[in-house]
Amino acid sequence: MKKDIGVKPYLFPMPVLMISTYGDNGNVDVMNMAWGGICAENMVSLNISEDHKTSENIKKRGAFTLSIADIPHIEAADFFGIASGNTMTDKFERSGLTAVKSEKVDAPIVIEFPVTLECKVVEAKMEVYGFHVIGEIVGVLADDTVLDEKGKIDPTKLNAFVFDQFQNGYYAIGEKVGQAWHTGVPLMKK
């Protein structure tokens, strides 16, 4: 029997996304967020609080990068969700990670994260649910260690993890359990 547990933002899995922006004086700022994802073939959607340093940077620069966090860098990724760029000016330096400027947008690329989407802002506005940003993906960079022999990203090589909104945990992902648009085909024949 199912039990009503109230209204909660319970979906699983939630991505662990690293939003990277440039602040004043070119300071690198990275924010850990879960409330975002792909909303069209070449678009991402982010929902963040307007008081974040990242929100200010997005408004000023009109660009950001979005990276997949990986297990080897989980400490830095979690730190980016704990520390605020509004109060900690050396936040990125404390992480020990390195960044370079994107060649396509006015935002940094964190070298250590295996996959990065370079995005230009096409819409940023306050909504009843928060600061909503739509970014157009203008480039995707992937470390060669996560690519298969055909040059496609192999999820089993990402060492990615997801966020659990039930108990605020992180969980490793990677085991393939089916093939999209194939595993359910037997039910089409009934």
PDB file of C-alpha atoms in Angstrom:
ATOM      1  CA  MET A   1       0.000   0.000   0.000  1.00  0.00           C
ATOM      2  CA  LYS A   2       1.244   3.483  -0.822  1.00  0.00           C
ATOM      3  CA  LYS A   3       1.461   6.126   1.890  1.00  0.00           C
ATOM      4  CA  ASP A   4       0.989   9.878   1.313  1.00  0.00           C
ATOM      5  CA  ILE A   5       4.237  11.574   2.447  1.00  0.00           C
ATOM      6  CA  GLY A   6       3.335  15.122   1.447  1.00  0.00           C
ATOM      7  CA  VAL A   7       4.484  17.428  -1.308  1.00  0.00           C
ATOM      8  CA  LYS A   8       8.225  17.094  -1.860  1.00  0.00           C
ATOM      9  CA  PRO A   9      10.521  17.549  -4.875  1.00  0.00           C
ATOM     10  CA  TYR A  10      11.023  13.800  -5.138  1.00  0.00           C
ATOM     11  CA  LEU A  11      12.382  12.654  -8.457  1.00  0.00           C
ATOM     12  CA  PHE A  12      15.304  10.339  -8.850  1.00  0.00           C
ATOM     13  CA  PRO A  13      17.879  10.565 -10.157  1.00  0.00           C
ATOM     14  CA  MET A  14      18.713  14.255 -10.138  1.00  0.00           C
ATOM     15  CA  PRO A  15      21.807  15.343 -12.046  1.00  0.00           C
ATOM     16  CA  VAL A  16      24.776  16.856 -10.259  1.00  0.00           C
ATOM     17  CA  LEU A  17      25.611  19.750 -12.552  1.00  0.00           C
ATOM     18  CA  MET A  18      28.475  22.192 -12.229  1.00  0.00           C
ATOM     19  CA  ILE A  19      27.594  25.663 -13.559  1.00  0.00           C
ATOM     20  CA  SER A  20      30.753  27.684 -14.252  1.00  0.00           C
ATOM     21  CA  THR A  21      30.740  31.437 -14.839  1.00  0.00           C
ATOM     22  CA  TYR A  22      33.068  34.385 -14.720  1.00  0.00           C
ATOM     23  CA  GLY A  23      32.459  37.003 -12.084  1.00  0.00           C
ATOM     24  CA  ASP A  24      33.874  40.469 -11.695  1.00  0.00           C
ATOM     25  CA  ASN A  25      37.564  40.723 -12.546  1.00  0.00           C
ATOM     26  CA  GLY A  26      37.374  37.368 -14.348  1.00  0.00           C
ATOM     27  CA  ASN A  27      37.072  35.338 -11.143  1.00  0.00           C
ATOM     28  CA  VAL A  28      35.964  31.755 -11.795  1.00  0.00           C
ATOM     29  CA  ASP A  29      32.799  30.775  -9.951  1.00  0.00           C
ATOM     30  CA  VAL A  30      31.367  27.253  -9.938  1.00  0.00           C
ATOM     31  CA  MET A  31      28.022  26.272  -8.459  1.00  0.00           C
ATOM     32  CA  ASN A  32      26.704  22.766  -7.777  1.00  0.00           C
ATOM     33  CA  MET A  33      23.052  22.416  -8.760  1.00  0.00           C
ATOM     34  CA  ALA A  34      20.533  19.662  -9.384  1.00  0.00           C
ATOM     35  CA  TRP A  35      17.511  21.584 -10.646  1.00  0.00           C
ATOM     36  CA  GLY A  36      18.328  21.685 -14.315  1.00  0.00           C
ATOM     37  CA  GLY A  37      18.726  19.616 -17.410  1.00  0.00           C
ATOM     38  CA  ILE A  38      18.159  19.262 -21.115  1.00  0.00           C
ATOM     39  CA  CYS A  39      14.932  20.911 -22.296  1.00  0.00           C
ATOM     40  CA  ALA A  40      15.432  20.652 -26.077  1.00  0.00           C
ATOM     41  CA  GLU A  41      17.971  19.124 -28.459  1.00  0.00           C
ATOM     42  CA  ASN A  42      20.293  22.111 -28.154  1.00  0.00           C
ATOM     43  CA  MET A  43      18.992  23.788 -24.981  1.00  0.00           C
ATOM     44  CA  VAL A  44      19.423  23.469 -21.234  1.00  0.00           C
ATOM     45  CA  SER A  45      17.170  24.816 -18.517  1.00  0.00           C
ATOM     46  CA  LEU A  46      18.367  25.912 -15.085  1.00  0.00           C
ATOM     47  CA  ASN A  47      16.326  26.981 -12.086  1.00  0.00           C
ATOM     48  CA  ILE A  48      18.411  28.721  -9.430  1.00  0.00           C
ATOM     49  CA  SER A  49      17.915  31.345  -6.755  1.00  0.00           C
ATOM     50  CA  GLU A  50      18.488  34.863  -7.977  1.00  0.00           C
ATOM     51  CA  ASP A  51      20.694  35.679  -4.979  1.00  0.00           C
ATOM     52  CA  HIS A  52      23.438  33.254  -6.074  1.00  0.00           C
ATOM     53  CA  LYS A  53      26.672  34.740  -7.410  1.00  0.00           C
ATOM     54  CA  THR A  54      26.156  32.487 -10.438  1.00  0.00           C
ATOM     55  CA  SER A  55      22.858  34.240 -11.234  1.00  0.00           C
ATOM     56  CA  GLU A  56      24.553  37.648 -11.134  1.00  0.00           C
ATOM     57  CA  ASN A  57      27.363  36.377 -13.363  1.00  0.00           C
ATOM     58  CA  ILE A  58      24.936  34.873 -15.888  1.00  0.00           C
ATOM     59  CA  LYS A  59      23.083  38.187 -16.126  1.00  0.00           C
ATOM     60  CA  LYS A  60      26.319  40.126 -16.688  1.00  0.00           C
ATOM     61  CA  ARG A  61      28.121  37.717 -19.054  1.00  0.00           C
ATOM     62  CA  GLY A  62      25.260  36.032 -20.895  1.00  0.00           C
ATOM     63  CA  ALA A  63      27.063  32.704 -20.813  1.00  0.00           C
ATOM     64  CA  PHE A  64      27.955  29.701 -18.672  1.00  0.00           C
ATOM     65  CA  THR A  65      29.332  26.213 -18.975  1.00  0.00           C
ATOM     66  CA  LEU A  66      27.616  23.162 -17.572  1.00  0.00           C
ATOM     67  CA  SER A  67      29.719  20.161 -16.580  1.00  0.00           C
ATOM     68  CA  ILE A  68      29.022  16.665 -15.340  1.00  0.00           C
ATOM     69  CA  ALA A  69      30.572  16.103 -11.931  1.00  0.00           C
ATOM     70  CA  ASP A  70      32.562  12.886 -11.508  1.00  0.00           C
ATOM     71  CA  ILE A  71      33.454  10.745  -8.502  1.00  0.00           C
ATOM     72  CA  PRO A  72      37.191  11.574  -8.535  1.00  0.00           C
ATOM     73  CA  HIS A  73      36.183  15.234  -7.954  1.00  0.00           C
ATOM     74  CA  ILE A  74      33.208  14.695  -5.626  1.00  0.00           C
ATOM     75  CA  GLU A  75      34.818  16.657  -2.775  1.00  0.00           C
ATOM     76  CA  ALA A  76      35.204  19.785  -4.921  1.00  0.00           C
ATOM     77  CA  ALA A  77      31.773  19.275  -6.481  1.00  0.00           C
ATOM     78  CA  ASP A  78      30.087  19.116  -3.083  1.00  0.00           C
ATOM     79  CA  PHE A  79      32.150  22.081  -1.857  1.00  0.00           C
ATOM     80  CA  PHE A  80      30.787  24.122  -4.796  1.00  0.00           C
ATOM     81  CA  GLY A  81      27.320  23.498  -3.343  1.00  0.00           C
ATOM     82  CA  ILE A  82      28.297  24.437   0.199  1.00  0.00           C
ATOM     83  CA  ALA A  83      30.397  27.577  -0.324  1.00  0.00           C
ATOM     84  CA  SER A  84      28.919  30.813  -1.646  1.00  0.00           C
ATOM     85  CA  GLY A  85      30.714  32.948  -4.204  1.00  0.00           C
ATOM     86  CA  ASN A  86      28.993  35.936  -2.593  1.00  0.00           C
ATOM     87  CA  THR A  87      31.010  35.532   0.603  1.00  0.00           C
ATOM     88  CA  MET A  88      34.044  33.443  -0.413  1.00  0.00           C
ATOM     89  CA  THR A  89      36.096  35.221  -3.067  1.00  0.00           C
ATOM     90  CA  ASP A  90      38.659  32.399  -3.315  1.00  0.00           C
ATOM     91  CA  LYS A  91      36.053  29.647  -3.627  1.00  0.00           C
ATOM     92  CA  PHE A  92      37.376  28.208  -6.885  1.00  0.00           C
ATOM     93  CA  GLU A  93      41.021  28.412  -5.812  1.00  0.00           C
ATOM     94  CA  ARG A  94      40.245  26.414  -2.657  1.00  0.00           C
ATOM     95  CA  SER A  95      38.964  23.541  -4.800  1.00  0.00           C
ATOM     96  CA  GLY A  96      42.391  22.906  -6.326  1.00  0.00           C
ATOM     97  CA  LEU A  97      40.811  22.516  -9.778  1.00  0.00           C
ATOM     98  CA  THR A  98      41.931  24.342 -12.921  1.00  0.00           C
ATOM     99  CA  ALA A  99      39.969  26.336 -15.475  1.00  0.00           C
ATOM    100  CA  VAL A 100      40.538  27.719 -18.953  1.00  0.00           C
ATOM    101  CA  LYS A 101      38.433  30.160 -20.951  1.00  0.00           C
ATOM    102  CA  SER A 102      35.965  28.668 -23.392  1.00  0.00           C
ATOM    103  CA  GLU A 103      36.672  29.479 -27.012  1.00  0.00           C
ATOM    104  CA  LYS A 104      32.932  29.714 -27.746  1.00  0.00           C
ATOM    105  CA  VAL A 105      31.346  31.546 -24.796  1.00  0.00           C
ATOM    106  CA  ASP A 106      32.414  34.011 -22.096  1.00  0.00           C
ATOM    107  CA  ALA A 107      32.690  31.353 -19.390  1.00  0.00           C
ATOM    108  CA  PRO A 108      35.321  29.032 -17.888  1.00  0.00           C
ATOM    109  CA  ILE A 109      35.816  25.330 -18.535  1.00  0.00           C
ATOM    110  CA  VAL A 110      36.878  23.259 -15.537  1.00  0.00           C
ATOM    111  CA  ILE A 111      39.511  20.928 -16.975  1.00  0.00           C
ATOM    112  CA  GLU A 112      39.009  18.113 -14.470  1.00  0.00           C
ATOM    113  CA  PHE A 113      35.304  17.538 -15.223  1.00  0.00           C
ATOM    114  CA  PRO A 114      34.990  15.007 -18.086  1.00  0.00           C
ATOM    115  CA  VAL A 115      32.150  16.594 -20.105  1.00  0.00           C
ATOM    116  CA  THR A 116      31.313  20.279 -20.516  1.00  0.00           C
ATOM    117  CA  LEU A 117      28.500  21.988 -22.399  1.00  0.00           C
ATOM    118  CA  GLU A 118      29.314  25.524 -23.532  1.00  0.00           C
ATOM    119  CA  CYS A 119      26.137  27.626 -23.356  1.00  0.00           C
ATOM    120  CA  LYS A 120      25.028  31.101 -24.330  1.00  0.00           C
ATOM    121  CA  VAL A 121      22.046  32.552 -22.496  1.00  0.00           C
ATOM    122  CA  VAL A 122      18.945  32.907 -24.668  1.00  0.00           C
ATOM    123  CA  GLU A 123      16.560  33.705 -21.813  1.00  0.00           C
ATOM    124  CA  ALA A 124      16.994  34.623 -18.164  1.00  0.00           C
ATOM    125  CA  LYS A 125      14.106  35.842 -16.074  1.00  0.00           C
ATOM    126  CA  MET A 126      12.450  35.649 -12.701  1.00  0.00           C
ATOM    127  CA  GLU A 127       9.515  33.289 -12.500  1.00  0.00           C
ATOM    128  CA  VAL A 128       7.286  32.381  -9.558  1.00  0.00           C
ATOM    129  CA  TYR A 129       9.575  29.397  -8.900  1.00  0.00           C
ATOM    130  CA  GLY A 130      12.937  31.187  -9.138  1.00  0.00           C
ATOM    131  CA  PHE A 131      15.491  32.543 -11.572  1.00  0.00           C
ATOM    132  CA  HIS A 132      14.990  30.590 -14.789  1.00  0.00           C
ATOM    133  CA  VAL A 133      17.773  30.400 -17.366  1.00  0.00           C
ATOM    134  CA  ILE A 134      17.614  28.852 -20.814  1.00  0.00           C
ATOM    135  CA  GLY A 135      20.978  28.303 -22.452  1.00  0.00           C
ATOM    136  CA  GLU A 136      21.724  27.306 -26.019  1.00  0.00           C
ATOM    137  CA  ILE A 137      24.393  24.612 -26.255  1.00  0.00           C
ATOM    138  CA  VAL A 138      26.980  25.955 -28.706  1.00  0.00           C
ATOM    139  CA  GLY A 139      29.660  23.348 -28.020  1.00  0.00           C
ATOM    140  CA  VAL A 140      30.327  20.132 -26.128  1.00  0.00           C
ATOM    141  CA  LEU A 141      33.780  19.160 -24.911  1.00  0.00           C
ATOM    142  CA  ALA A 142      34.609  15.640 -23.736  1.00  0.00           C
ATOM    143  CA  ASP A 143      37.823  14.260 -22.326  1.00  0.00           C
ATOM    144  CA  ASP A 144      39.138  11.500 -24.591  1.00  0.00           C
ATOM    145  CA  THR A 145      39.164   9.100 -21.626  1.00  0.00           C
ATOM    146  CA  VAL A 146      35.338   9.021 -21.623  1.00  0.00           C
ATOM    147  CA  LEU A 147      34.917   8.371 -25.348  1.00  0.00           C
ATOM    148  CA  ASP A 148      34.333   5.011 -26.973  1.00  0.00           C
ATOM    149  CA  GLU A 149      35.980   3.767 -30.179  1.00  0.00           C
ATOM    150  CA  LYS A 150      33.376   5.670 -32.265  1.00  0.00           C
ATOM    151  CA  GLY A 151      34.090   8.972 -30.502  1.00  0.00           C
ATOM    152  CA  LYS A 152      30.836   8.953 -28.515  1.00  0.00           C
ATOM    153  CA  ILE A 153      30.602   9.471 -24.766  1.00  0.00           C
ATOM    154  CA  ASP A 154      30.544   6.159 -22.913  1.00  0.00           C
ATOM    155  CA  PRO A 155      28.518   6.656 -19.691  1.00  0.00           C
ATOM    156  CA  THR A 156      30.356   3.782 -17.993  1.00  0.00           C
ATOM    157  CA  LYS A 157      33.604   5.765 -18.305  1.00  0.00           C
ATOM    158  CA  LEU A 158      32.213   9.018 -16.858  1.00  0.00           C
ATOM    159  CA  ASN A 159      32.383   8.051 -13.183  1.00  0.00           C
ATOM    160  CA  ALA A 160      29.360  10.299 -12.820  1.00  0.00           C
ATOM    161  CA  PHE A 161      27.139  10.455  -9.765  1.00  0.00           C
ATOM    162  CA  VAL A 162      23.618  11.652  -9.114  1.00  0.00           C
ATOM    163  CA  PHE A 163      21.883  13.473  -6.280  1.00  0.00           C
ATOM    164  CA  ASP A 164      19.271  11.795  -4.112  1.00  0.00           C
ATOM    165  CA  GLN A 165      16.666  14.299  -2.913  1.00  0.00           C
ATOM    166  CA  PHE A 166      15.195  11.756  -0.508  1.00  0.00           C
ATOM    167  CA  GLN A 167      18.148  11.644   1.900  1.00  0.00           C
ATOM    168  CA  ASN A 168      20.585  14.177   0.348  1.00  0.00           C
ATOM    169  CA  GLY A 169      23.035  11.524  -0.820  1.00  0.00           C
ATOM    170  CA  TYR A 170      25.193  11.037  -3.879  1.00  0.00           C
ATOM    171  CA  TYR A 171      25.064   7.763  -5.817  1.00  0.00           C
ATOM    172  CA  ALA A 172      27.385   6.371  -8.457  1.00  0.00           C
ATOM    173  CA  ILE A 173      25.861   5.485 -11.813  1.00  0.00           C
ATOM    174  CA  GLY A 174      27.087   3.617 -14.812  1.00  0.00           C
ATOM    175  CA  GLU A 175      25.687   0.094 -15.141  1.00  0.00           C
ATOM    176  CA  LYS A 176      23.688  -0.356 -18.345  1.00  0.00           C
ATOM    177  CA  VAL A 177      20.456  -2.255 -17.707  1.00  0.00           C
ATOM    178  CA  GLY A 178      18.643  -1.915 -21.049  1.00  0.00           C
ATOM    179  CA  GLN A 179      18.685  -0.378 -24.525  1.00  0.00           C
ATOM    180  CA  ALA A 180      16.385   2.586 -25.222  1.00  0.00           C
ATOM    181  CA  TRP A 181      13.812   1.999 -27.956  1.00  0.00           C
ATOM    182  CA  HIS A 182      14.597  -1.730 -27.908  1.00  0.00           C
ATOM    183  CA  THR A 183      14.022  -3.249 -24.449  1.00  0.00           C
ATOM    184  CA  GLY A 184      10.258  -2.587 -24.630  1.00  0.00           C
ATOM    185  CA  VAL A 185       9.761  -3.824 -28.204  1.00  0.00           C
ATOM    186  CA  PRO A 186       8.360  -7.248 -27.130  1.00  0.00           C
ATOM    187  CA  LEU A 187       5.346  -5.457 -25.640  1.00  0.00           C
ATOM    188  CA  MET A 188       4.645  -3.894 -29.069  1.00  0.00           C
ATOM    189  CA  LYS A 189       3.967  -7.405 -30.418  1.00  0.00           C
ATOM    190  CA  LYS A 190       1.232  -8.283 -27.883  1.00  0.00           C
TER     191      LYS A 190
END
